[in-house]
């Protein structure tokens, strides 16, 4: 079964689309007492894709004056020290938690939104033919930063990796994450008896975990086919723009108002569901990341178009500026002063004002 089907299952559960989830190989979604939906093992439903390795977490050498132990994979990766080993474990855990669904609240909703958006877009930006290679690299780094930042991870982990073409490496050691994660799983599946006090799942499940981890990593590295969001009645145009970045960029270049008309039609329908709201937010954040990221002054065109319907203009501006902090980082990276855009500020609500004007 393709990873696309698993991602659709994730979206169906997360946004309560009423589609019954089916098992995916050795995995199935299950719920815990905190109403968190996680991938668990069909053969070990009490163990999850993220938790199977909890007891294998390396000791934190930061709390020891002189660490006197070696990394588990020291024989294979001589350049890895005990500090690197812990960071690589955190990175593995972060990737494995990508498809975990946790209840959101006022404190974690933005991070949840940014991590899932960044993960989805890393499968798209490398394949966008209407962007230069430099633009693709900038966006890939941008999304990967937020994918980790929004998890969240500590600062050491946030800056631990870099892209070498379409390959993520641990910068300090120059070790490919793909090679390290594969060796990690192989070690524990081959020495399962040695770790029987720390492992519940069997070697076959560990190997299945390896293949899923590497599939998720391929998406992050931009090696997979672009992920698609499922469409539904009334969302066809919005989802089409989301699933085909090149088409969105072409439409904007050839007929800018046509993209805005899709936004206007969505708002005119005035029907809200979790999935509809998610799709509209995704389209707006794609407009931010693929268009404003490189030509921020294009925001004047949007304000001019929606100026005759100030309520809708306010909805769009405030969602772009407060659903994520993508724009905040763009302004900082490009050294743009938002005060130079009074036509935009005029539509700021209280939250946007507190973030950008305080």
PDB file of C-alpha atoms in Angstrom, residues 78-320:
ATOM      1  CA  UNK A  78      32.918   5.796  14.306  1.00  0.00           C
ATOM      2  CA  UNK A  79      32.428   9.554  14.039  1.00  0.00           C
ATOM      3  CA  UNK A  80      29.246   9.574  16.151  1.00  0.00           C
ATOM      4  CA  UNK A  81      29.664  10.509  19.808  1.00  0.00           C
ATOM      5  CA  UNK A  82      27.119  10.153  22.615  1.00  0.00           C
ATOM      6  CA  UNK A  83      25.810  13.681  22.017  1.00  0.00           C
ATOM      7  CA  UNK A  84      25.268  12.999  18.309  1.00  0.00           C
ATOM      8  CA  UNK A  85      23.547   9.717  19.141  1.00  0.00           C
ATOM      9  CA  UNK A  86      20.923  11.476  21.256  1.00  0.00           C
ATOM     10  CA  UNK A  87      20.253  14.088  18.564  1.00  0.00           C
ATOM     11  CA  UNK A  88      19.839  11.380  15.930  1.00  0.00           C
ATOM     12  CA  UNK A  89      17.389   9.603  18.239  1.00  0.00           C
ATOM     13  CA  UNK A  90      15.377  12.831  18.613  1.00  0.00           C
ATOM     14  CA  UNK A  91      15.314  13.234  14.832  1.00  0.00           C
ATOM     15  CA  UNK A  92      14.067   9.675  14.401  1.00  0.00           C
ATOM     16  CA  UNK A  93      11.352  10.212  16.996  1.00  0.00           C
ATOM     17  CA  UNK A  94      10.307  13.478  15.315  1.00  0.00           C
ATOM     18  CA  UNK A  95       9.938  11.800  11.926  1.00  0.00           C
ATOM     19  CA  UNK A  96       8.038   8.849  13.387  1.00  0.00           C
ATOM     20  CA  UNK A  97       5.583  11.187  15.138  1.00  0.00           C
ATOM     21  CA  UNK A  98       4.644  12.979  11.887  1.00  0.00           C
ATOM     22  CA  UNK A  99       1.411  11.021  11.444  1.00  0.00           C
ATOM     23  CA  UNK A 100       0.417  11.070  15.123  1.00  0.00           C
ATOM     24  CA  UNK A 101      -2.842  12.933  15.758  1.00  0.00           C
ATOM     25  CA  UNK A 102      -3.049  14.820  19.040  1.00  0.00           C
ATOM     26  CA  UNK A 103      -5.914  16.983  20.305  1.00  0.00           C
ATOM     27  CA  UNK A 104      -5.180  20.629  19.593  1.00  0.00           C
ATOM     28  CA  UNK A 105      -5.758  23.643  21.795  1.00  0.00           C
ATOM     29  CA  UNK A 106      -4.915  27.341  21.811  1.00  0.00           C
ATOM     30  CA  UNK A 107      -1.311  26.552  22.751  1.00  0.00           C
ATOM     31  CA  UNK A 108      -0.391  23.838  20.261  1.00  0.00           C
ATOM     32  CA  UNK A 109      -2.708  24.400  17.268  1.00  0.00           C
ATOM     33  CA  UNK A 110      -0.262  26.615  15.360  1.00  0.00           C
ATOM     34  CA  UNK A 111       2.654  24.215  15.816  1.00  0.00           C
ATOM     35  CA  UNK A 112       0.496  21.280  14.736  1.00  0.00           C
ATOM     36  CA  UNK A 113      -0.590  23.204  11.652  1.00  0.00           C
ATOM     37  CA  UNK A 114       2.949  24.249  10.703  1.00  0.00           C
ATOM     38  CA  UNK A 115       4.491  20.811  11.139  1.00  0.00           C
ATOM     39  CA  UNK A 116       1.879  19.054   9.014  1.00  0.00           C
ATOM     40  CA  UNK A 117       1.920  21.818   6.378  1.00  0.00           C
ATOM     41  CA  UNK A 118       5.707  21.744   6.134  1.00  0.00           C
ATOM     42  CA  UNK A 119       5.785  17.956   5.860  1.00  0.00           C
ATOM     43  CA  UNK A 120       3.210  18.003   3.069  1.00  0.00           C
ATOM     44  CA  UNK A 121       4.963  20.784   1.153  1.00  0.00           C
ATOM     45  CA  UNK A 122       8.394  19.160   1.289  1.00  0.00           C
ATOM     46  CA  UNK A 123       6.961  16.586  -1.105  1.00  0.00           C
ATOM     47  CA  UNK A 124       5.896  19.395  -3.462  1.00  0.00           C
ATOM     48  CA  UNK A 125       8.541  22.108  -3.592  1.00  0.00           C
ATOM     49  CA  UNK A 126      11.265  19.904  -5.089  1.00  0.00           C
ATOM     50  CA  UNK A 127       8.933  18.894  -7.929  1.00  0.00           C
ATOM     51  CA  UNK A 128       7.698  22.396  -8.801  1.00  0.00           C
ATOM     52  CA  UNK A 129       8.981  23.082 -12.322  1.00  0.00           C
ATOM     53  CA  UNK A 130       7.930  26.755 -12.332  1.00  0.00           C
ATOM     54  CA  UNK A 131      10.466  27.606  -9.638  1.00  0.00           C
ATOM     55  CA  UNK A 132      14.216  28.032  -9.977  1.00  0.00           C
ATOM     56  CA  UNK A 133      16.541  25.576  -8.256  1.00  0.00           C
ATOM     57  CA  UNK A 134      17.556  28.305  -5.825  1.00  0.00           C
ATOM     58  CA  UNK A 135      13.928  29.002  -4.928  1.00  0.00           C
ATOM     59  CA  UNK A 136      13.299  25.283  -4.394  1.00  0.00           C
ATOM     60  CA  UNK A 137      16.296  25.035  -2.076  1.00  0.00           C
ATOM     61  CA  UNK A 138      15.194  28.086  -0.106  1.00  0.00           C
ATOM     62  CA  UNK A 139      11.691  26.725   0.344  1.00  0.00           C
ATOM     63  CA  UNK A 140      12.889  23.235   1.255  1.00  0.00           C
ATOM     64  CA  UNK A 141      15.131  24.667   3.972  1.00  0.00           C
ATOM     65  CA  UNK A 142      12.293  26.926   5.103  1.00  0.00           C
ATOM     66  CA  UNK A 143       9.845  24.039   5.447  1.00  0.00           C
ATOM     67  CA  UNK A 144      12.367  21.729   7.105  1.00  0.00           C
ATOM     68  CA  UNK A 145      13.159  24.397   9.685  1.00  0.00           C
ATOM     69  CA  UNK A 146       9.482  24.707  10.616  1.00  0.00           C
ATOM     70  CA  UNK A 147       8.924  20.951  10.494  1.00  0.00           C
ATOM     71  CA  UNK A 148      11.472  20.615  13.313  1.00  0.00           C
ATOM     72  CA  UNK A 149      10.744  23.919  15.055  1.00  0.00           C
ATOM     73  CA  UNK A 150       7.050  23.141  15.359  1.00  0.00           C
ATOM     74  CA  UNK A 151       7.560  19.599  16.651  1.00  0.00           C
ATOM     75  CA  UNK A 152       9.182  21.125  18.807  1.00  0.00           C
ATOM     76  CA  UNK A 153      12.817  20.068  19.171  1.00  0.00           C
ATOM     77  CA  UNK A 154      15.669  21.589  21.147  1.00  0.00           C
ATOM     78  CA  UNK A 155      18.081  24.003  19.483  1.00  0.00           C
ATOM     79  CA  UNK A 156      20.831  21.404  18.991  1.00  0.00           C
ATOM     80  CA  UNK A 157      18.436  19.179  17.066  1.00  0.00           C
ATOM     81  CA  UNK A 158      16.893  22.095  15.147  1.00  0.00           C
ATOM     82  CA  UNK A 159      20.210  22.930  13.507  1.00  0.00           C
ATOM     83  CA  UNK A 160      21.742  19.428  13.417  1.00  0.00           C
ATOM     84  CA  UNK A 161      21.019  18.571   9.783  1.00  0.00           C
ATOM     85  CA  UNK A 162      21.522  19.998   6.345  1.00  0.00           C
ATOM     86  CA  UNK A 163      20.614  19.029   2.799  1.00  0.00           C
ATOM     87  CA  UNK A 164      23.247  17.712   0.407  1.00  0.00           C
ATOM     88  CA  UNK A 165      21.222  17.859  -2.790  1.00  0.00           C
ATOM     89  CA  UNK A 166      18.204  15.652  -1.947  1.00  0.00           C
ATOM     90  CA  UNK A 167      19.857  13.915   0.968  1.00  0.00           C
ATOM     91  CA  UNK A 168      19.594  14.928   4.611  1.00  0.00           C
ATOM     92  CA  UNK A 169      22.818  14.517   6.550  1.00  0.00           C
ATOM     93  CA  UNK A 170      23.827  15.052  10.137  1.00  0.00           C
ATOM     94  CA  UNK A 171      26.071  18.057   9.546  1.00  0.00           C
ATOM     95  CA  UNK A 172      28.735  17.409  12.199  1.00  0.00           C
ATOM     96  CA  UNK A 173      29.411  13.813  11.159  1.00  0.00           C
ATOM     97  CA  UNK A 174      28.292  13.957   7.496  1.00  0.00           C
ATOM     98  CA  UNK A 175      26.249  10.807   8.075  1.00  0.00           C
ATOM     99  CA  UNK A 176      23.194  10.297   5.902  1.00  0.00           C
ATOM    100  CA  UNK A 177      20.022  10.051   7.995  1.00  0.00           C
ATOM    101  CA  UNK A 178      18.822   7.311   5.672  1.00  0.00           C
ATOM    102  CA  UNK A 179      21.895   5.176   6.361  1.00  0.00           C
ATOM    103  CA  UNK A 180      21.845   5.809  10.095  1.00  0.00           C
ATOM    104  CA  UNK A 181      18.144   5.086  10.551  1.00  0.00           C
ATOM    105  CA  UNK A 182      18.397   1.913   8.466  1.00  0.00           C
ATOM    106  CA  UNK A 183      21.352   0.708  10.553  1.00  0.00           C
ATOM    107  CA  UNK A 184      19.510   1.601  13.783  1.00  0.00           C
ATOM    108  CA  UNK A 185      16.553  -0.622  12.891  1.00  0.00           C
ATOM    109  CA  UNK A 186      18.735  -3.406  11.525  1.00  0.00           C
ATOM    110  CA  UNK A 187      20.772  -3.486  14.735  1.00  0.00           C
ATOM    111  CA  UNK A 188      17.754  -3.936  16.976  1.00  0.00           C
ATOM    112  CA  UNK A 189      16.013  -6.442  14.713  1.00  0.00           C
ATOM    113  CA  UNK A 190      19.203  -8.519  14.443  1.00  0.00           C
ATOM    114  CA  UNK A 191      19.877  -8.358  18.207  1.00  0.00           C
ATOM    115  CA  UNK A 192      16.288  -8.489  19.399  1.00  0.00           C
ATOM    116  CA  UNK A 193      17.011 -11.147  22.049  1.00  0.00           C
ATOM    117  CA  UNK A 194      19.715  -8.965  23.571  1.00  0.00           C
ATOM    118  CA  UNK A 195      17.157  -6.186  24.129  1.00  0.00           C
ATOM    119  CA  UNK A 196      14.159  -8.317  25.113  1.00  0.00           C
ATOM    120  CA  UNK A 197      13.669  -6.264  28.312  1.00  0.00           C
ATOM    121  CA  UNK A 198      13.285  -3.084  26.231  1.00  0.00           C
ATOM    122  CA  UNK A 199      11.456  -4.365  23.148  1.00  0.00           C
ATOM    123  CA  UNK A 200       7.913  -5.672  22.798  1.00  0.00           C
ATOM    124  CA  UNK A 201       7.674  -5.886  19.015  1.00  0.00           C
ATOM    125  CA  UNK A 202       9.349  -8.595  16.944  1.00  0.00           C
ATOM    126  CA  UNK A 203      12.066  -8.231  14.279  1.00  0.00           C
ATOM    127  CA  UNK A 204       9.526  -8.201  11.444  1.00  0.00           C
ATOM    128  CA  UNK A 205       7.730  -5.235  13.036  1.00  0.00           C
ATOM    129  CA  UNK A 206      11.033  -3.442  13.526  1.00  0.00           C
ATOM    130  CA  UNK A 207      11.774  -3.907   9.823  1.00  0.00           C
ATOM    131  CA  UNK A 208       8.282  -2.632   8.940  1.00  0.00           C
ATOM    132  CA  UNK A 209       9.023   0.423  11.112  1.00  0.00           C
ATOM    133  CA  UNK A 210      12.264   0.943   9.230  1.00  0.00           C
ATOM    134  CA  UNK A 211      10.494   0.945   5.873  1.00  0.00           C
ATOM    135  CA  UNK A 212       7.853   3.419   7.081  1.00  0.00           C
ATOM    136  CA  UNK A 213      10.475   5.703   8.648  1.00  0.00           C
ATOM    137  CA  UNK A 214      12.450   5.717   5.407  1.00  0.00           C
ATOM    138  CA  UNK A 215       9.274   6.439   3.406  1.00  0.00           C
ATOM    139  CA  UNK A 216       8.582   9.462   5.614  1.00  0.00           C
ATOM    140  CA  UNK A 217      12.204  10.547   5.225  1.00  0.00           C
ATOM    141  CA  UNK A 218      11.906  10.275   1.431  1.00  0.00           C
ATOM    142  CA  UNK A 219       8.968  12.683   1.561  1.00  0.00           C
ATOM    143  CA  UNK A 220      10.976  15.146   3.639  1.00  0.00           C
ATOM    144  CA  UNK A 221      13.930  14.888   1.266  1.00  0.00           C
ATOM    145  CA  UNK A 222      11.656  15.472  -1.738  1.00  0.00           C
ATOM    146  CA  UNK A 223      12.347  12.073  -3.303  1.00  0.00           C
ATOM    147  CA  UNK A 224       8.749  10.840  -3.247  1.00  0.00           C
ATOM    148  CA  UNK A 225       5.846  11.746  -5.477  1.00  0.00           C
ATOM    149  CA  UNK A 226       4.001  14.859  -4.235  1.00  0.00           C
ATOM    150  CA  UNK A 227       1.398  14.022  -1.618  1.00  0.00           C
ATOM    151  CA  UNK A 228      -2.211  14.773  -2.539  1.00  0.00           C
ATOM    152  CA  UNK A 229      -5.071  15.908  -0.383  1.00  0.00           C
ATOM    153  CA  UNK A 230      -8.408  14.194  -1.080  1.00  0.00           C
ATOM    154  CA  UNK A 231     -11.066  16.321  -2.716  1.00  0.00           C
ATOM    155  CA  UNK A 232     -14.741  16.562  -1.891  1.00  0.00           C
ATOM    156  CA  UNK A 233     -17.782  18.380  -3.212  1.00  0.00           C
ATOM    157  CA  UNK A 234     -17.339  22.143  -3.176  1.00  0.00           C
ATOM    158  CA  UNK A 235     -13.571  21.932  -2.616  1.00  0.00           C
ATOM    159  CA  UNK A 236     -12.497  20.817  -6.076  1.00  0.00           C
ATOM    160  CA  UNK A 237     -10.847  24.087  -7.142  1.00  0.00           C
ATOM    161  CA  UNK A 238      -9.133  24.681  -3.780  1.00  0.00           C
ATOM    162  CA  UNK A 239      -7.755  21.130  -3.602  1.00  0.00           C
ATOM    163  CA  UNK A 240      -6.624  21.275  -7.220  1.00  0.00           C
ATOM    164  CA  UNK A 241      -4.499  24.334  -6.415  1.00  0.00           C
ATOM    165  CA  UNK A 242      -3.073  22.605  -3.319  1.00  0.00           C
ATOM    166  CA  UNK A 243      -2.237  19.361  -5.106  1.00  0.00           C
ATOM    167  CA  UNK A 244      -0.570  21.052  -8.077  1.00  0.00           C
ATOM    168  CA  UNK A 245       1.774  23.855  -7.055  1.00  0.00           C
ATOM    169  CA  UNK A 246       2.826  24.424 -10.663  1.00  0.00           C
ATOM    170  CA  UNK A 247      -0.805  24.941 -11.642  1.00  0.00           C
ATOM    171  CA  UNK A 248      -1.291  27.462  -8.837  1.00  0.00           C
ATOM    172  CA  UNK A 249       1.831  29.378  -9.887  1.00  0.00           C
ATOM    173  CA  UNK A 250       0.825  29.309 -13.559  1.00  0.00           C
ATOM    174  CA  UNK A 251      -2.683  30.498 -12.774  1.00  0.00           C
ATOM    175  CA  UNK A 252      -1.347  33.322 -10.641  1.00  0.00           C
ATOM    176  CA  UNK A 253       1.118  34.374 -13.328  1.00  0.00           C
ATOM    177  CA  UNK A 254      -1.327  34.176 -16.243  1.00  0.00           C
ATOM    178  CA  UNK A 255      -4.510  35.348 -14.523  1.00  0.00           C
ATOM    179  CA  UNK A 256      -3.925  36.535 -10.968  1.00  0.00           C
ATOM    180  CA  UNK A 257      -7.555  37.281 -10.270  1.00  0.00           C
ATOM    181  CA  UNK A 258      -8.505  33.672 -11.091  1.00  0.00           C
ATOM    182  CA  UNK A 259      -6.697  32.427  -7.971  1.00  0.00           C
ATOM    183  CA  UNK A 260      -8.383  35.094  -5.886  1.00  0.00           C
ATOM    184  CA  UNK A 261     -11.740  34.099  -7.346  1.00  0.00           C
ATOM    185  CA  UNK A 262     -11.203  30.588  -5.971  1.00  0.00           C
ATOM    186  CA  UNK A 263     -10.655  32.112  -2.532  1.00  0.00           C
ATOM    187  CA  UNK A 264     -13.706  34.359  -2.970  1.00  0.00           C
ATOM    188  CA  UNK A 265     -15.915  31.436  -4.019  1.00  0.00           C
ATOM    189  CA  UNK A 266     -14.836  29.490  -0.958  1.00  0.00           C
ATOM    190  CA  UNK A 267     -15.707  32.358   1.384  1.00  0.00           C
ATOM    191  CA  UNK A 268     -19.010  32.980  -0.410  1.00  0.00           C
ATOM    192  CA  UNK A 269     -20.183  29.448   0.348  1.00  0.00           C
ATOM    193  CA  UNK A 270     -19.894  30.181   4.077  1.00  0.00           C
ATOM    194  CA  UNK A 271     -19.941  26.520   5.148  1.00  0.00           C
ATOM    195  CA  UNK A 272     -17.447  25.371   7.735  1.00  0.00           C
ATOM    196  CA  UNK A 273     -16.079  21.915   8.476  1.00  0.00           C
ATOM    197  CA  UNK A 274     -12.704  20.956   9.918  1.00  0.00           C
ATOM    198  CA  UNK A 275     -11.488  19.697   6.555  1.00  0.00           C
ATOM    199  CA  UNK A 276     -12.812  22.652   4.545  1.00  0.00           C
ATOM    200  CA  UNK A 277     -11.114  25.062   6.943  1.00  0.00           C
ATOM    201  CA  UNK A 278      -7.884  23.071   6.725  1.00  0.00           C
ATOM    202  CA  UNK A 279      -7.922  23.147   2.922  1.00  0.00           C
ATOM    203  CA  UNK A 280      -8.504  26.900   2.826  1.00  0.00           C
ATOM    204  CA  UNK A 281      -5.734  27.519   5.351  1.00  0.00           C
ATOM    205  CA  UNK A 282      -3.415  25.314   3.279  1.00  0.00           C
ATOM    206  CA  UNK A 283      -4.172  27.284   0.109  1.00  0.00           C
ATOM    207  CA  UNK A 284      -3.548  30.614   1.851  1.00  0.00           C
ATOM    208  CA  UNK A 285      -0.280  29.417   3.383  1.00  0.00           C
ATOM    209  CA  UNK A 286       0.824  28.121  -0.018  1.00  0.00           C
ATOM    210  CA  UNK A 287       0.143  31.602  -1.394  1.00  0.00           C
ATOM    211  CA  UNK A 288       2.345  32.943   1.412  1.00  0.00           C
ATOM    212  CA  UNK A 289       5.158  30.431   0.913  1.00  0.00           C
ATOM    213  CA  UNK A 290       5.274  30.115  -2.879  1.00  0.00           C
ATOM    214  CA  UNK A 291       4.384  33.684  -3.876  1.00  0.00           C
ATOM    215  CA  UNK A 292       4.866  36.204  -1.046  1.00  0.00           C
ATOM    216  CA  UNK A 293       8.061  34.475   0.075  1.00  0.00           C
ATOM    217  CA  UNK A 294       9.723  35.648  -3.142  1.00  0.00           C
ATOM    218  CA  UNK A 295       7.642  38.739  -4.022  1.00  0.00           C
ATOM    219  CA  UNK A 296       6.144  40.111  -0.834  1.00  0.00           C
ATOM    220  CA  UNK A 297       4.847  43.232  -2.585  1.00  0.00           C
ATOM    221  CA  UNK A 298       2.323  40.965  -4.358  1.00  0.00           C
ATOM    222  CA  UNK A 299       0.274  41.268  -1.174  1.00  0.00           C
ATOM    223  CA  UNK A 300      -0.875  44.678  -2.457  1.00  0.00           C
ATOM    224  CA  UNK A 301      -2.560  42.888  -5.375  1.00  0.00           C
ATOM    225  CA  UNK A 302      -4.510  40.677  -2.994  1.00  0.00           C
ATOM    226  CA  UNK A 303      -5.618  43.631  -0.849  1.00  0.00           C
ATOM    227  CA  UNK A 304      -6.665  45.568  -3.939  1.00  0.00           C
ATOM    228  CA  UNK A 305      -8.724  42.641  -5.210  1.00  0.00           C
ATOM    229  CA  UNK A 306     -10.553  42.017  -1.925  1.00  0.00           C
ATOM    230  CA  UNK A 307     -10.778  45.675  -0.913  1.00  0.00           C
ATOM    231  CA  UNK A 308     -14.402  45.879  -2.054  1.00  0.00           C
ATOM    232  CA  UNK A 309     -15.295  43.128   0.443  1.00  0.00           C
ATOM    233  CA  UNK A 310     -13.426  44.225   3.587  1.00  0.00           C
ATOM    234  CA  UNK A 311     -14.816  41.417   5.743  1.00  0.00           C
ATOM    235  CA  UNK A 312     -13.422  38.767   3.428  1.00  0.00           C
ATOM    236  CA  UNK A 313     -10.170  40.674   3.063  1.00  0.00           C
ATOM    237  CA  UNK A 314      -9.848  40.741   6.841  1.00  0.00           C
ATOM    238  CA  UNK A 315     -10.459  37.000   7.066  1.00  0.00           C
ATOM    239  CA  UNK A 316      -7.769  36.255   4.480  1.00  0.00           C
ATOM    240  CA  UNK A 317      -5.166  38.656   5.867  1.00  0.00           C
ATOM    241  CA  UNK A 318      -5.618  37.514   9.447  1.00  0.00           C
ATOM    242  CA  UNK A 319      -5.523  33.829   8.543  1.00  0.00           C
ATOM    243  CA  UNK A 320      -2.319  34.341   6.555  1.00  0.00           C
TER     244      UNK A 320
END
